[in-house]
Coordinates of C-alpha atoms (C1' of nucleotides) in Angstrom, one line a residue:
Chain A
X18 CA 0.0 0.0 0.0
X19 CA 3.0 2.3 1.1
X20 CA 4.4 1.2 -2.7
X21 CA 1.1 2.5 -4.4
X22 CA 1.3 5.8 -2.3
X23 CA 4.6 6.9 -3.3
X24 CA 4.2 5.8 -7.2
X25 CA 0.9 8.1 -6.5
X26 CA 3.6 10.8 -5.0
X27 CA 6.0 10.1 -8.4
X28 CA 3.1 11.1 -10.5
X29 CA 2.1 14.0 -9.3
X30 CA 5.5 15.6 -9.4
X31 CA 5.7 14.5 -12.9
X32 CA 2.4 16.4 -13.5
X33 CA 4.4 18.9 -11.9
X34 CA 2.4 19.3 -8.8
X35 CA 4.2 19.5 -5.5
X36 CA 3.1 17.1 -3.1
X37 CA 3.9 18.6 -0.1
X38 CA 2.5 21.8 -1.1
X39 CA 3.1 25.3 0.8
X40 CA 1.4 28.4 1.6
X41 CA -2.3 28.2 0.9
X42 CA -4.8 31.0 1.5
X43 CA -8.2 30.5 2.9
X44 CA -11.4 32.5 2.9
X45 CA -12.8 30.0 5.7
X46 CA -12.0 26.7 7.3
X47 CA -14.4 23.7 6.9
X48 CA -15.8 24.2 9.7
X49 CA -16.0 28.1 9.5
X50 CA -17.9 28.0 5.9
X51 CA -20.5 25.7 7.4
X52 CA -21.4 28.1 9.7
X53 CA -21.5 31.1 7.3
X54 CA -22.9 29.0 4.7
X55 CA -24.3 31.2 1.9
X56 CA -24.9 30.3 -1.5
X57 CA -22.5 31.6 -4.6
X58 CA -20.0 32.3 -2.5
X59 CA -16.3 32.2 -4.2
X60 CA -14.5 30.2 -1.7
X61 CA -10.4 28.9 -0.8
X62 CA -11.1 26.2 1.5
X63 CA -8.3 23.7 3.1
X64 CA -8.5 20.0 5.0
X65 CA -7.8 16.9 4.5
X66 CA -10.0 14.5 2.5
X67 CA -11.9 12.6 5.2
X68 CA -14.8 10.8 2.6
X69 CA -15.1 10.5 -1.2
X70 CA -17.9 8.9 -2.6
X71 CA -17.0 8.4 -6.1
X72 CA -20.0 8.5 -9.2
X73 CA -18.0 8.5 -12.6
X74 CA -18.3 11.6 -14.2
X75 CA -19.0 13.0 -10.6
X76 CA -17.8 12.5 -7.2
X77 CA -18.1 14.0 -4.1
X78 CA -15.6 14.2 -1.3
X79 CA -15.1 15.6 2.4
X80 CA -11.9 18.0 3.6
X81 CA -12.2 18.2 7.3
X82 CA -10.3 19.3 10.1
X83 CA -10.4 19.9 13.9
X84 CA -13.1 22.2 13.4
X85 CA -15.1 20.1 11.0
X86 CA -15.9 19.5 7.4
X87 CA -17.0 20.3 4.2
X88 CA -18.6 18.4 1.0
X89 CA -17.1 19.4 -2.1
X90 CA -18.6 18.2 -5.5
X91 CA -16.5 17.9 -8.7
X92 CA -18.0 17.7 -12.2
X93 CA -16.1 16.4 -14.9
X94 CA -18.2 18.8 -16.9
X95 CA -17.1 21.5 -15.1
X96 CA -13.6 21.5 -14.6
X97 CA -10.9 20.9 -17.0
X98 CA -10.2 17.1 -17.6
X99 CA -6.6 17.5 -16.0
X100 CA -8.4 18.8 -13.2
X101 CA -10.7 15.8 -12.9
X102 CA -7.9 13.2 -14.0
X103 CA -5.5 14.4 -10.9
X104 CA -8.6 13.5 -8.1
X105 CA -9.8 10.6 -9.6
X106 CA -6.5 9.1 -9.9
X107 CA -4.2 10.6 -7.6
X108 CA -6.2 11.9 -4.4
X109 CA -6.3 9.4 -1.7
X110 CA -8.3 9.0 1.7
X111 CA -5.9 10.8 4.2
X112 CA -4.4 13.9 1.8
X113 CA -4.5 17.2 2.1
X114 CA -6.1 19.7 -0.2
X115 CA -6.7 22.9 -1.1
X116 CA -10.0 23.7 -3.1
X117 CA -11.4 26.4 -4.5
X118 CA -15.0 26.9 -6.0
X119 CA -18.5 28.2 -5.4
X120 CA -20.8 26.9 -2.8
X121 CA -24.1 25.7 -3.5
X122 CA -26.6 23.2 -2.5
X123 CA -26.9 20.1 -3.8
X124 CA -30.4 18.2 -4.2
X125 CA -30.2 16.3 -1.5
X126 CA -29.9 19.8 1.1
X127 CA -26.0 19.5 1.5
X128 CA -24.1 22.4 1.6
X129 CA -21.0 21.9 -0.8
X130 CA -18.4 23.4 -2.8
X131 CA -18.6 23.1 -7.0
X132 CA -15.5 22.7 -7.2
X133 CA -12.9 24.5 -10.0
X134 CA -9.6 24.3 -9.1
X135 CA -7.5 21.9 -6.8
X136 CA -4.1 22.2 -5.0
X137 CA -2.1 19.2 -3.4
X138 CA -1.5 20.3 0.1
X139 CA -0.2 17.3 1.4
X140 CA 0.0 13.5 0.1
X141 CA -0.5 11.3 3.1
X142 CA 1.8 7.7 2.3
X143 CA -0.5 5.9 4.9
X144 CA -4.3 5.3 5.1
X145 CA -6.6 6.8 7.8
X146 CA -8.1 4.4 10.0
X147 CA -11.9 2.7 9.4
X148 CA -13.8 5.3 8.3
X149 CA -16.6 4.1 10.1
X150 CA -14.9 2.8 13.8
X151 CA -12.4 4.9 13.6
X152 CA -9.2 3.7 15.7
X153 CA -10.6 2.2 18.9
X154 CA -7.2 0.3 19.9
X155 CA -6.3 2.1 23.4
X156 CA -2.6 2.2 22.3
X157 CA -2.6 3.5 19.1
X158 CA -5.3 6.2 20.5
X159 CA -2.6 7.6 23.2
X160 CA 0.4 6.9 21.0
X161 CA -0.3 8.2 17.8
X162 CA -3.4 10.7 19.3
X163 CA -3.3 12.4 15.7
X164 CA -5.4 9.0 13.7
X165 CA -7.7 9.5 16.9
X166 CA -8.3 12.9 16.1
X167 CA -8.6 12.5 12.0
X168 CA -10.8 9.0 12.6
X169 CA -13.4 10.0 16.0
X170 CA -15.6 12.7 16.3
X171 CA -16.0 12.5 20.3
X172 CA -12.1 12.6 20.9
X173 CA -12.2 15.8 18.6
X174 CA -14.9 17.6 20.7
X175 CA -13.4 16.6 23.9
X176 CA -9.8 17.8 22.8
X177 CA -11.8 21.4 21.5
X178 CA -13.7 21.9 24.6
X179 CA -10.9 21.1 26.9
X180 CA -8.9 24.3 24.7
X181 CA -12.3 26.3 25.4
X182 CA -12.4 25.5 29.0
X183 CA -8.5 27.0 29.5
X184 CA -9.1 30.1 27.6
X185 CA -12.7 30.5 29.7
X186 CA -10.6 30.0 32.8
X187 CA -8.6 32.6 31.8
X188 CA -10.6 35.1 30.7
X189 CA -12.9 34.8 33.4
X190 CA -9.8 35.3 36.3
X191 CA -8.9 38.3 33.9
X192 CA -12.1 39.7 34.3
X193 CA -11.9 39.8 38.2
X194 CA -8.1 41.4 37.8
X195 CA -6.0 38.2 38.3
X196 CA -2.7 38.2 37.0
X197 CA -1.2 35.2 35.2
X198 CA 1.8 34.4 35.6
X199 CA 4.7 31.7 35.6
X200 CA 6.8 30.6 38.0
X201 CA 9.7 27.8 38.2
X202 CA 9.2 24.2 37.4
X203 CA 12.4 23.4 38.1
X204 CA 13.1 24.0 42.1
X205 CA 15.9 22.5 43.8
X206 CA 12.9 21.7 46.5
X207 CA 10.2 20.7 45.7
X208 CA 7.3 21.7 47.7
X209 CA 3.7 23.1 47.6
X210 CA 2.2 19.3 48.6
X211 CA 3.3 15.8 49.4
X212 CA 4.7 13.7 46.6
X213 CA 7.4 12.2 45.4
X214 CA 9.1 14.2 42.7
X215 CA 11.3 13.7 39.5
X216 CA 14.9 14.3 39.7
X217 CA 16.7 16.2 37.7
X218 CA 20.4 17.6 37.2
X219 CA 22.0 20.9 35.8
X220 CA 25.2 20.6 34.7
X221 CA 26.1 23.9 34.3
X222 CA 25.1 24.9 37.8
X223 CA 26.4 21.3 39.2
X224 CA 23.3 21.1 40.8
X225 CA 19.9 18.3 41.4
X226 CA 16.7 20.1 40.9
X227 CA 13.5 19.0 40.6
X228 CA 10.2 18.9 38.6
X229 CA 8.1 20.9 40.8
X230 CA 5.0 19.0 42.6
X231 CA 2.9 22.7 43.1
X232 CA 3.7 26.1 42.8
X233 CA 2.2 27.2 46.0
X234 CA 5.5 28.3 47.0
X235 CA 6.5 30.8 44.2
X236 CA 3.1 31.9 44.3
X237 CA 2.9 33.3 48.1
X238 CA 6.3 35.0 47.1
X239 CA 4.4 36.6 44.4
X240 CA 2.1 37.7 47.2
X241 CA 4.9 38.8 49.5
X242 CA 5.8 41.1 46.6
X243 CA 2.6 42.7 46.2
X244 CA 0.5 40.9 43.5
X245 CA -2.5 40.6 45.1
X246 CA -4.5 38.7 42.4
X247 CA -2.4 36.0 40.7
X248 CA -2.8 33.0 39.1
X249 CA -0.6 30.1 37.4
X250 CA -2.4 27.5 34.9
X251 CA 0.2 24.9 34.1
X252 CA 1.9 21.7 34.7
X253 CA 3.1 20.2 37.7
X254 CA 4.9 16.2 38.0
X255 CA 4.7 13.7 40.2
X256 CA 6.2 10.9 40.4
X257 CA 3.5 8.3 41.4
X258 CA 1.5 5.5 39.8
X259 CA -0.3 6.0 36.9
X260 CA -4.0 5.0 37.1
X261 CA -7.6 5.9 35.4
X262 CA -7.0 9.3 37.1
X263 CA -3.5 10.1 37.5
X264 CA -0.7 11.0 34.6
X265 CA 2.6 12.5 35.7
X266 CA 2.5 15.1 34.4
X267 CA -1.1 17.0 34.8
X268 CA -2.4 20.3 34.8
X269 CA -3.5 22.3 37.9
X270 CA -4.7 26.0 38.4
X271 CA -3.5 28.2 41.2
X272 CA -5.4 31.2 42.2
X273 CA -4.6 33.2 45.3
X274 CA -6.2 36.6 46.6
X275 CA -4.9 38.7 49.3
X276 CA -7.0 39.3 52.0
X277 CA -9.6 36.7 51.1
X278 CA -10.2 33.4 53.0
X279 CA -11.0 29.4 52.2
X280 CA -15.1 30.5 51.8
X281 CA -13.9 34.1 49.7
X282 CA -12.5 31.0 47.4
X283 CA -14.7 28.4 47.3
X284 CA -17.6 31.3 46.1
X285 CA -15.1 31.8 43.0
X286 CA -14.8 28.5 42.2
X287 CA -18.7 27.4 42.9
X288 CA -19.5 30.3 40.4
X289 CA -16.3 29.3 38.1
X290 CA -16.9 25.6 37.5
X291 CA -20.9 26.7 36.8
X292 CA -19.9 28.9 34.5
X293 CA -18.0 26.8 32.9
X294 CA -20.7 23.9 32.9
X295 CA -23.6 26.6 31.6
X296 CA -21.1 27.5 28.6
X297 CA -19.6 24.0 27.8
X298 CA -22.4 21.5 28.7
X299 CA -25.3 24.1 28.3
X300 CA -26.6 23.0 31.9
X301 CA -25.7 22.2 35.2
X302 CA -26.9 18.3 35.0
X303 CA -24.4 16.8 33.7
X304 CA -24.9 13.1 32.5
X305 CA -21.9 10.7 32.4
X306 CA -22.6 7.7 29.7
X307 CA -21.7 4.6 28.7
X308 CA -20.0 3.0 25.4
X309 CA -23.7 2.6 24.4
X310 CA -25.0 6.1 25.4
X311 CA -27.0 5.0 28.3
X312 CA -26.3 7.1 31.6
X313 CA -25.1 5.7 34.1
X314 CA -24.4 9.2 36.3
X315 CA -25.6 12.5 36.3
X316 CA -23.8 15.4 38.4
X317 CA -26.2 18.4 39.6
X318 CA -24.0 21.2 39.9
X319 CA -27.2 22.9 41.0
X320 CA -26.3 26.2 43.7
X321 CA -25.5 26.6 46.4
X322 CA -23.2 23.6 46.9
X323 CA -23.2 21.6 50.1
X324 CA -20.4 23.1 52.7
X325 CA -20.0 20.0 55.4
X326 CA -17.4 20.0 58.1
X327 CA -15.0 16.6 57.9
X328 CA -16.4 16.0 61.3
X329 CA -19.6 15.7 60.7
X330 CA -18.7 13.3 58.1
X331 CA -17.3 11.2 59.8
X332 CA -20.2 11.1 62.1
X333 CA -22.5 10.3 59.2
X334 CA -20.3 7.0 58.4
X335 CA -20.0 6.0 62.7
X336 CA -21.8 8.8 64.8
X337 CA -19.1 7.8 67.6
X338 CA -16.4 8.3 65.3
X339 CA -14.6 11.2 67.5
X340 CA -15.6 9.4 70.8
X341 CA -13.7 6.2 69.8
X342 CA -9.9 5.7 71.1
X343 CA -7.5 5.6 68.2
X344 CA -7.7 1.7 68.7
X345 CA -11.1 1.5 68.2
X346 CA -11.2 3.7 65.1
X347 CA -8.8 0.8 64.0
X348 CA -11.3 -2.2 64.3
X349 CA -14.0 0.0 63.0
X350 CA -12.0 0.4 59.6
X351 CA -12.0 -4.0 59.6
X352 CA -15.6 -3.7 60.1
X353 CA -16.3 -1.1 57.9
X354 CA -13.7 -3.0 55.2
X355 CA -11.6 0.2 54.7
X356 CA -8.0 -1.4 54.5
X357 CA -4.8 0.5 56.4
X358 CA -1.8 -0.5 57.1
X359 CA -0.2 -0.8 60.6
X360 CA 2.0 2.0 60.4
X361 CA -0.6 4.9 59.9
X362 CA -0.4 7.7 62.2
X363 CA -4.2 7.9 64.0
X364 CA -5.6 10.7 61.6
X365 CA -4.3 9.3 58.5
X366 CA -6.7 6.4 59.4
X367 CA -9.5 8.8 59.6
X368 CA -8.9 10.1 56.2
X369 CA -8.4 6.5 54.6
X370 CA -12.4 5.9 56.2
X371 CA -12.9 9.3 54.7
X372 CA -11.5 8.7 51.2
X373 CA -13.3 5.2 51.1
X374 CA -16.7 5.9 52.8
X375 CA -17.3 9.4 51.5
X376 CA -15.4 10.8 49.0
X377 CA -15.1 8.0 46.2
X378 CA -19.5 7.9 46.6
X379 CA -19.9 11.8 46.8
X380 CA -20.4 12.9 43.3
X381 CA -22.8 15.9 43.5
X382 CA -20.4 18.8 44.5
X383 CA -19.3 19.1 48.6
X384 CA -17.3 21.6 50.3
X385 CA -15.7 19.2 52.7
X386 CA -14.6 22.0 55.2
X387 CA -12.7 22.2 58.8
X388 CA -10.1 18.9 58.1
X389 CA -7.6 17.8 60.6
X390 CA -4.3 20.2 60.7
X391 CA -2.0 17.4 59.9
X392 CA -3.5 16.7 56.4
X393 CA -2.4 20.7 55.4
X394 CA 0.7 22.2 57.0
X395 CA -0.1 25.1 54.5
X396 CA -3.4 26.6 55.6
X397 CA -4.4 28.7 58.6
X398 CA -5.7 27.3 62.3
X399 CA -9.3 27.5 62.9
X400 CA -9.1 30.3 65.6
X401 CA -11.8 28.5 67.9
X402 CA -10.5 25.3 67.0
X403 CA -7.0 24.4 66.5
X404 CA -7.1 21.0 65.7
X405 CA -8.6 21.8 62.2
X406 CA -7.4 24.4 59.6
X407 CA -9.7 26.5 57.6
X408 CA -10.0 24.9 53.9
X409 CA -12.4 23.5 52.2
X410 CA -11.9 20.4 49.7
X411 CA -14.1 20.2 47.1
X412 CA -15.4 16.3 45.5
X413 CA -17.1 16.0 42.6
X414 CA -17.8 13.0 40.9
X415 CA -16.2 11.1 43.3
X416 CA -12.7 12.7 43.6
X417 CA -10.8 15.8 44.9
X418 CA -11.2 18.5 42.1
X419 CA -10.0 21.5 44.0
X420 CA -8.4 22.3 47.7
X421 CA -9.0 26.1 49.3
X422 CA -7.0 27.7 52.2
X423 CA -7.3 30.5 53.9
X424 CA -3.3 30.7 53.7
X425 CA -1.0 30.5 56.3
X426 CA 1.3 33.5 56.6
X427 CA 2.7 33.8 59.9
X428 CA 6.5 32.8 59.5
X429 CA 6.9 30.9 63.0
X430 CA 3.5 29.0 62.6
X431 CA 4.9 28.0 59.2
X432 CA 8.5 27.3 60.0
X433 CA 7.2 24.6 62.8
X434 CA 4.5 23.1 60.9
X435 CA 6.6 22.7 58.0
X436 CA 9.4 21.1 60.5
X437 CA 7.0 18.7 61.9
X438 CA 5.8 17.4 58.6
X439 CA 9.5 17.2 57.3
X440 CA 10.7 15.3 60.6
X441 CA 14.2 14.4 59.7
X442 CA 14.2 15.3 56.5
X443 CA 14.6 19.0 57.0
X444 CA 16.4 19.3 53.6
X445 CA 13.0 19.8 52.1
X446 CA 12.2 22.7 54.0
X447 CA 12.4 25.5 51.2
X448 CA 14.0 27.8 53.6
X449 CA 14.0 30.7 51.0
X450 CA 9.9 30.5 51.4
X451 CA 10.3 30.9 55.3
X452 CA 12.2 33.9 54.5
X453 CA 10.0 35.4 52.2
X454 CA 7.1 35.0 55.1
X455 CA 9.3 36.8 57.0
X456 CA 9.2 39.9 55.2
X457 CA 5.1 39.8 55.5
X458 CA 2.4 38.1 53.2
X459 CA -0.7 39.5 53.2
X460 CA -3.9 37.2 54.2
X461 CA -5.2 35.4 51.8
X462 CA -7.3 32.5 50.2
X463 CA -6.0 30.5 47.7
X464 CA -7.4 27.7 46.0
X465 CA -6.2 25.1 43.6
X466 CA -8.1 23.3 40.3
X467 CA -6.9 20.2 39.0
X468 CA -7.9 20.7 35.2
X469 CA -7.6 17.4 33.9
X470 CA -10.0 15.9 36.4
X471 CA -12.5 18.9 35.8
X472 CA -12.3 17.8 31.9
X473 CA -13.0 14.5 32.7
X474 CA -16.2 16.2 35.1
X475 CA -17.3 18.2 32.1
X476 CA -17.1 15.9 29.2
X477 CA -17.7 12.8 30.8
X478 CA -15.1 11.2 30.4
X479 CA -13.9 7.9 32.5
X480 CA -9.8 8.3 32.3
X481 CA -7.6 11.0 32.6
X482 CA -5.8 9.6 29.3
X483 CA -9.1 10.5 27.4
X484 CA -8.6 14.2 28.2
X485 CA -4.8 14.7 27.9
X486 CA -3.5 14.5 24.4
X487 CA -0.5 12.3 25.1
X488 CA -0.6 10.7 28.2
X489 CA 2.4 8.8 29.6
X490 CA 3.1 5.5 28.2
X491 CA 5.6 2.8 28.4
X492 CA 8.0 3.2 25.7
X493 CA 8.2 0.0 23.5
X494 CA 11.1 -1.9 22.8
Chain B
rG15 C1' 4.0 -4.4 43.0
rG16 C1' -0.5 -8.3 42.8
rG17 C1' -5.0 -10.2 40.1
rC18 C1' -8.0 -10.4 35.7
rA19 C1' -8.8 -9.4 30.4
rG20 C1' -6.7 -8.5 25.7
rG21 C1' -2.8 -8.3 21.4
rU22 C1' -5.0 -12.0 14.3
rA23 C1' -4.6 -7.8 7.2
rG24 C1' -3.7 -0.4 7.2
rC25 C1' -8.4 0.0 10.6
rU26 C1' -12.8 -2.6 13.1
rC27 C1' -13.3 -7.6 14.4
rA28 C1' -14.5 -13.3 13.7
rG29 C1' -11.7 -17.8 14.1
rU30 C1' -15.5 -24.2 16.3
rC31 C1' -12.5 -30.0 19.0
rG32 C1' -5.3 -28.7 17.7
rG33 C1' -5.9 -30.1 11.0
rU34 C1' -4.8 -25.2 4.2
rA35 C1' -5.9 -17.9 7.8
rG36 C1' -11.6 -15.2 7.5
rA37 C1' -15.3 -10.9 7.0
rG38 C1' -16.5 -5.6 6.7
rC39 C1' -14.1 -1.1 5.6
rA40 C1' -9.6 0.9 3.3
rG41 C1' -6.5 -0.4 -1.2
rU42 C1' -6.4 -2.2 -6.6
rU43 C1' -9.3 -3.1 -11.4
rG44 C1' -13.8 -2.2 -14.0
rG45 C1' -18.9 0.2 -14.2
rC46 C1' -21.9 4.4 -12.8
rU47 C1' -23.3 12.6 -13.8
rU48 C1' -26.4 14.7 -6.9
rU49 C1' -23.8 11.1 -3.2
rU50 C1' -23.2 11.4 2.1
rA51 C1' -20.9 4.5 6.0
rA52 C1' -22.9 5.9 -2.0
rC53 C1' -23.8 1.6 -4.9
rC54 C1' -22.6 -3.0 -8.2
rA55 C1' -18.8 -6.7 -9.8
rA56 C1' -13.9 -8.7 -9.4
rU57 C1' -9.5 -8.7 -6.6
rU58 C1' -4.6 -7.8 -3.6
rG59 C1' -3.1 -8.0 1.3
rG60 C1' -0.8 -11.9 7.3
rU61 C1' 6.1 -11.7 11.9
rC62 C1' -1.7 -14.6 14.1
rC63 C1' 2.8 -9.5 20.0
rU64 C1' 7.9 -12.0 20.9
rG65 C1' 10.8 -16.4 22.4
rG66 C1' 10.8 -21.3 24.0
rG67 C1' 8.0 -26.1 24.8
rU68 C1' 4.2 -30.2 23.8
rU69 C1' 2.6 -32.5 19.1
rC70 C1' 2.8 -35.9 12.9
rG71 C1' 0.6 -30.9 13.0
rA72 C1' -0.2 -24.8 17.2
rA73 C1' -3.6 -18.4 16.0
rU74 C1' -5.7 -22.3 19.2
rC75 C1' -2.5 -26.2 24.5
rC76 C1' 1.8 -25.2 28.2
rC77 C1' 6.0 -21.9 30.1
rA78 C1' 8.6 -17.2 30.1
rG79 C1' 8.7 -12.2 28.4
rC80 C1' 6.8 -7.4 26.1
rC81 C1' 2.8 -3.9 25.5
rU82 C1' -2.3 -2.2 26.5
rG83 C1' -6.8 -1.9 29.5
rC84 C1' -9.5 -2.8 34.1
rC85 C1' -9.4 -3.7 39.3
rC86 C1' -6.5 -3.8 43.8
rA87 C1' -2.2 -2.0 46.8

RNA sequence: GGGCAGGUAGCUCAGUCGGUAGAGCAGUUGGCUUUUAACCAAUUGGUCCUGGGUUCGAAUCCCAGCCUGCCCA
């Protein structure tokens, strides 16, 4: 097939056609023209052929891209028989072309291009995938993400929207005077959260760094300087197991405000992510399906969203929950069947019954408010109650989708909580941090968005590897 | 890391009890001047994931490995 292809390549350079074309200008895209369909419109329109459908002395044929397609008709009455010849004989499934024409309608109410002249944009040496299945092989989907896009529909629209949802997210934090702005992914510590990062090495500098887990960090320095409104929209990395909802490398906003708190932020985001739902999804009842359409889920983003204190969760899984010694929290997990292992401090227990018994079956949106100090070195005391910290974490659909702080910013309170979380390890302190706290950091709330698993919230989708272009992979060898 | 499922033509997939490797689409050839998964006829195309083993004979059974997916940790 690869040997037709190129003799198909050979002969149009001896027609003296280049197959790999150059500068072509449009009047619209595919997609564009269907929209501002008119009729007897001169048109210079560019895609790949996705469809031909081939009569004789007529044929018909698709050019498509991301932003979807167009029919184009070619007469050999009306076009010169070179013109005619170099389709019918040379044009494959797969190529890129530029055509030029007037649009019409044809008789059966599709609008189309009459087509006059052609240009070979692109000759493609390999054949798209079933133009009817498209490729549904999970491998060649991530690896070669590009036959995905040309060959199913639903992988284009999620891919589009997910674009959409980053620009929204940005013009929306513009329109409330947020500041983007980027700070170091490589940090020679990494901190912000808990997770194991990658290693790195500059050899210039003769120094390890890392990939950064957060930019929380850079960020409250940004504060300390005197942006007040900031926000980063990027990558971070961690270096954890890959699963239906984790990739190494995924994409997480940052958004702090001085002198705002954890309930300042979690009004943001509750307005945000509707937004975002009412512009995307056209509703705030989202409906999850199945390989067959059926649904299987729907998410009511309906406001205002539930604001529940960890506590009382707890006490809606075992209403003695608090009362219980550490010991008997332990044979409650047996009983209850959430698994922990032996060396778990007495409030990482808690949050395993937490993860397993509440947040994996919350799917309608929860503030999950007032959680234990140890689970956030990074967030302010409760002033009445110091055991808790005052943050919210937000579930949807089952999973964390954004943490809020009211931020910590006094230097000592920081310095020791930091030093207890690090226990010997006090290399990962970032002292350059403590020193910025020093010089003063306004209050502030700050919250984080992890984007990918929003994508997944808004399209539906089951795996994080549906909604990132190229998600990690083994290499083969 | 553990368990389960899968890997067959470019793509989507069948393949019975271990007995010559199959279909649809794509491709090729021919036909057709308004189709839209166009249609009709003919036809090409295989490292059955890899490497061992059992057997007269392996896509099929056994072992090891690779890759992917799902579940668990």
């Amino acid at each position: 097939m690869l040997a037709i292809r190129r003799s198909k390549l050979e002969k149009l350079k001896e027609l003296g056609h280049e197959p790999f074309g150059g500068r072509y200008d449009t009047t619209h895209s595919p997609g564009g023209l269907q929209e501002a369909f008119a009729e007897g419109l001169s048109v210079r329109v560019a895609g790949r052929v996705s469809a031909r459908r081939d009569m004789g002395k007529t044929l018909f044929f698709d050019v498509s891209d991301i932003g979807g397609r167009m029919q184009c008709f070619l007469n050999a009455k009306n076009v010169p028989e070179e013109v005619f010849a170099l389709f019918r004989d040379l044009i494959d499934l797969g190529d890129w072309l530029g055509v030029e024409g007037e649009t019409f309608i044809t008789k059966t109410g599709e609008p189309s291009i009459k087509v006059t002249a052609l240009t070979v944009l692109s000759k493609a040496l390999r054949p798209m995938p079933d133009k009817w299945h498209g490729v549904s092989d999970r491998e060649i989907k991530y690896r070669q993400r590009y036959l995905d896009l040309m060959s199913n529909a639903r992988s284009r629209e999620v891919f589009l929207m997910r674009s959409r949802v980053l620009s929204e997210i940005r013009r929306y934090l513009g329109n409330l005077d947020y500041l983007e702005v980027e700070t170091p992914m490589l940090q020679g510590v990494a901190g912000g959260a808990a997770a194991r990062p990658f290693e790195t090495f500059h050899n210039a500098l003769g120094q390890p760094f890392y990939l950064r887990i957060a930019p929380e960090l850079y960020l409250k320095r940004l504060l300390v300087g005197g942006f007040t409104k900031v926000f980063e929209l990027n990558r971070n990395f961690r270096n954890e197991g890959i699963s239906r909802r984790h990739n190494p490398e995924f994409t997480m906003l940052e958004a702090y405000q001085a002198y705002g708190d954890f309930e300042v932020m979690a009004d943001m985001v509750e307005d945000l992510i509707c937004h975002l739902a009412e512009t995307f999804c056209g509703t705030l009842k989202i409906e999850h399906k199945d390989e067959e359409g059926l649904v299987v889920r729907t998410i009511d983003l309906s406001r205002p969203w539930r604001r529940t204190p960890y506590r009382e969760l707890l006490q809606q899984v075992d209403p003695q929950w608090w009362e219980h010694t550490p010991e008997k929290r332990r044979e409650r997990c047996a009983e209850l069947g959430v698994e922990i292992s032996p060396g778990m401090e007495d409030y990482e227990v808690t949050q395993q019954v937490f993860e397993k018994k509440i947040e994996e079956k919350t799917f309608d949106p929860c503030f999950v408010t007032h959680v234990p100090t140890e689970l956030v070195p990074l967030a302010k005391q409760n002033r009445a109650d110091g055991r808790v910290v005052d943050v919210y974490e937000l579930i949807i659909n089952g999973v964390e989708i954004s943490p809020g702080y009211s931020e910590l910013n006094d230097p000592n309170v920081q310095r020791s909580r930091l030093m207890h979380q690090a226990g010997e390890e006090t290399q990962n302190i970032d002292e350059e941090f403590l020193l910025a706290l020093e010089h003063g950091m306004p209050p502030a709330g700050g919250i984080g968005i992890g984007i990918d698993r929003l994508v997944m919230l808004l399209t539906g989708s089951e795996s994080i590897r549906d909604v990132v272009l190229f998600p990690q992979l083994k290499n083969r060898e």
